[in-house]
Each structure stands twice: as structure tokens, then as C-alpha cells.
Amino acid sequence: DAGVIQSPRHEVTEMGQEVTLRCKPISGHDYLFWYRQTMMRGLELLIYFNNNVPIDDSGMPEDRFSAKMPNASFSTLKIQPSEPRDSAVYFCASSFTAGRSYEQYFGPGTRLTVT
Amino acid sequence: ELKVEQNPLFLSMQEGKNYTIYCNYSTTSDRLYWYRQDPGKSLESLFVLLSNGAVKQEGRLMASLDTKARLSTLHITAAVHDLSATYFCAVASGTYKYIFGTGTRLKVLA
């Protein structure tokens, strides 16, 4: 299994630009999570989906952030417009409910720098 | 609201020594996870603890869970340099959400 796939791995953009991060979960997993990691705030859950439906977006910081999951194998996290304080590593993770452990498997992350 | 605290935040130890990392949480939960993160890398799952009294061991690492005390420990035995990394605990909040601890940055000195 290829694991969770994220793209791009690195993104550098200017303030005000739109940024789109992409994630492909592990095949067969029915939960998908987006996290943000910064030195100041640690690992924060932004939003998660079950069977492509957003369940909890209470961690999304502002209306500038939006996430979609159009099908079971693809999700996007979009920031528009981007700001320097959005600079962070964004992780996608997936899990499946068939196993009672509910263990989350993390992708390699996207390092976002907004200048 | 579930809060998760880890201590210490930083740990520098000599090779061959033993040490314990602590993970405390504020409200009831019956599942806890330990992850390892190397610099610039993703999170790698180490242990899944699913019940009170659960104990898991892998190599020089052993994790345990006491749900009544709301405490998990990650014990390191005879540390080696390759164990240098940041270790996170994550506590289940409800069925599917995790709340992560602050992380413990471990440095093992030769």
C-alpha cells in the first residue's frame, strides 16, 4: 500500500494568493483528517470527513480555509487568500472504522510558506 | 474540553540510560496513541493502547495506559542515538478525533 499521499510536498507563495493542498487517503479508509502543525500551536485538527462528508470543521481557523472531499480517494484544503501566519506543515491522515483501534495514518505533509 | 499534557517537553539523555515520558489528560478516554516524528518528517505510529492496563512493547520502548489515573507512560530502556526524535501522545476525544499532546523532544547523546 502506498500510504497517504499528499501534494505538493513544499509550497511557497506570496500573501494574498490562493493555495490548494491535496490528499489521497489509503484505499478503503473511510475517515480523512486535515491537521496543521506549527511550533507555537503544535498539532491542530482542522477538519475531518467520514465517507466524503465533513463531520467536524470546528478547527478551521477562518473563512479563508475550506476543505472538500469530492470522492473517497481525494481531498483538498484550500486557503484563499493566504497570509504569512498560515505558514505551517499541513498533514492529512486517514483511518478506517472496520478496525476498532481507529488508528490514524499520516501522510508526509505539505510544508507551506507564505511570504 | 479534553486537554493533553506531556512532560518533559525536552529530554536530553545519555546512551544506555532509562527514562520515562508522561502523558496526562483531563477527561475520560479509553484510547491513547503514541507517535514518533523525526525532524522534517511525518508522524509514525508506535503504539495503540485501547484499554485500561494496556501495555505494549517494541524494542527499547514500552507504553502503558492507566485510564483511571488518566495517564500514559512511554518508557525508554537503554537509550540509543536512533531513538532521538519527538514523541507525541494523542488521546481519543469521542470515537474519531484525537487531541495531541505538546510533544517531547528527545535527544540521546553518545
PDB file of C-alpha atoms in Angstrom, chain B residues 22-60:
ATOM      1  CA  TYR B  22       4.470  11.095  30.745  1.00  0.00           C
ATOM      2  CA  CYS B  23       1.188  11.899  29.072  1.00  0.00           C
ATOM      3  CA  ASN B  24      -1.653  13.220  31.241  1.00  0.00           C
ATOM      4  CA  TYR B  25      -5.130  14.019  30.016  1.00  0.00           C
ATOM      5  CA  SER B  26      -8.020  15.857  31.562  1.00  0.00           C
ATOM      6  CA  THR B  27     -11.210  13.910  30.760  1.00  0.00           C
ATOM      7  CA  THR B  28     -12.207  10.301  30.385  1.00  0.00           C
ATOM      8  CA  SER B  29     -10.880   8.440  27.381  1.00  0.00           C
ATOM      9  CA  ASP B  30     -10.188   4.786  26.746  1.00  0.00           C
ATOM     10  CA  ARG B  31      -7.823   5.042  23.787  1.00  0.00           C
ATOM     11  CA  LEU B  32      -4.391   6.538  23.525  1.00  0.00           C
ATOM     12  CA  TYR B  33      -1.789   6.553  20.774  1.00  0.00           C
ATOM     13  CA  TRP B  34       1.927   7.215  20.688  1.00  0.00           C
ATOM     14  CA  TYR B  35       3.642   8.600  17.606  1.00  0.00           C
ATOM     15  CA  ARG B  36       7.211   9.353  16.687  1.00  0.00           C
ATOM     16  CA  GLN B  37       8.247  12.268  14.460  1.00  0.00           C
ATOM     17  CA  ASP B  38      11.734  12.747  13.063  1.00  0.00           C
ATOM     18  CA  PRO B  39      12.744  16.285  12.027  1.00  0.00           C
ATOM     19  CA  GLY B  40      11.031  17.303   8.807  1.00  0.00           C
ATOM     20  CA  LYS B  41       9.163  14.014   8.609  1.00  0.00           C
ATOM     21  CA  SER B  42       5.672  12.727   9.163  1.00  0.00           C
ATOM     22  CA  LEU B  43       4.216  11.018  12.223  1.00  0.00           C
ATOM     23  CA  GLU B  44       4.906   7.319  12.584  1.00  0.00           C
ATOM     24  CA  SER B  45       2.594   5.226  14.729  1.00  0.00           C
ATOM     25  CA  LEU B  46       4.329   3.476  17.618  1.00  0.00           C
ATOM     26  CA  PHE B  47       1.641   2.141  19.927  1.00  0.00           C
ATOM     27  CA  VAL B  48      -2.123   1.872  20.128  1.00  0.00           C
ATOM     28  CA  LEU B  49      -3.447   1.459  23.675  1.00  0.00           C
ATOM     29  CA  LEU B  50      -7.103   0.503  23.784  1.00  0.00           C
ATOM     30  CA  SER B  51      -7.953  -0.288  27.390  1.00  0.00           C
ATOM     31  CA  ASN B  52      -7.065   0.311  30.978  1.00  0.00           C
ATOM     32  CA  GLY B  53      -3.911  -1.542  31.914  1.00  0.00           C
ATOM     33  CA  ALA B  54      -2.805  -1.982  28.307  1.00  0.00           C
ATOM     34  CA  VAL B  55       0.928  -2.432  27.899  1.00  0.00           C
ATOM     35  CA  LYS B  56       2.751  -2.596  24.576  1.00  0.00           C
ATOM     36  CA  GLN B  57       6.454  -3.079  23.931  1.00  0.00           C
ATOM     37  CA  GLU B  58       8.590  -2.685  20.837  1.00  0.00           C
ATOM     38  CA  GLY B  59      12.322  -2.894  21.158  1.00  0.00           C
ATOM     39  CA  ARG B  60      13.543  -0.395  23.743  1.00  0.00           C
TER      40      ARG B  60
END
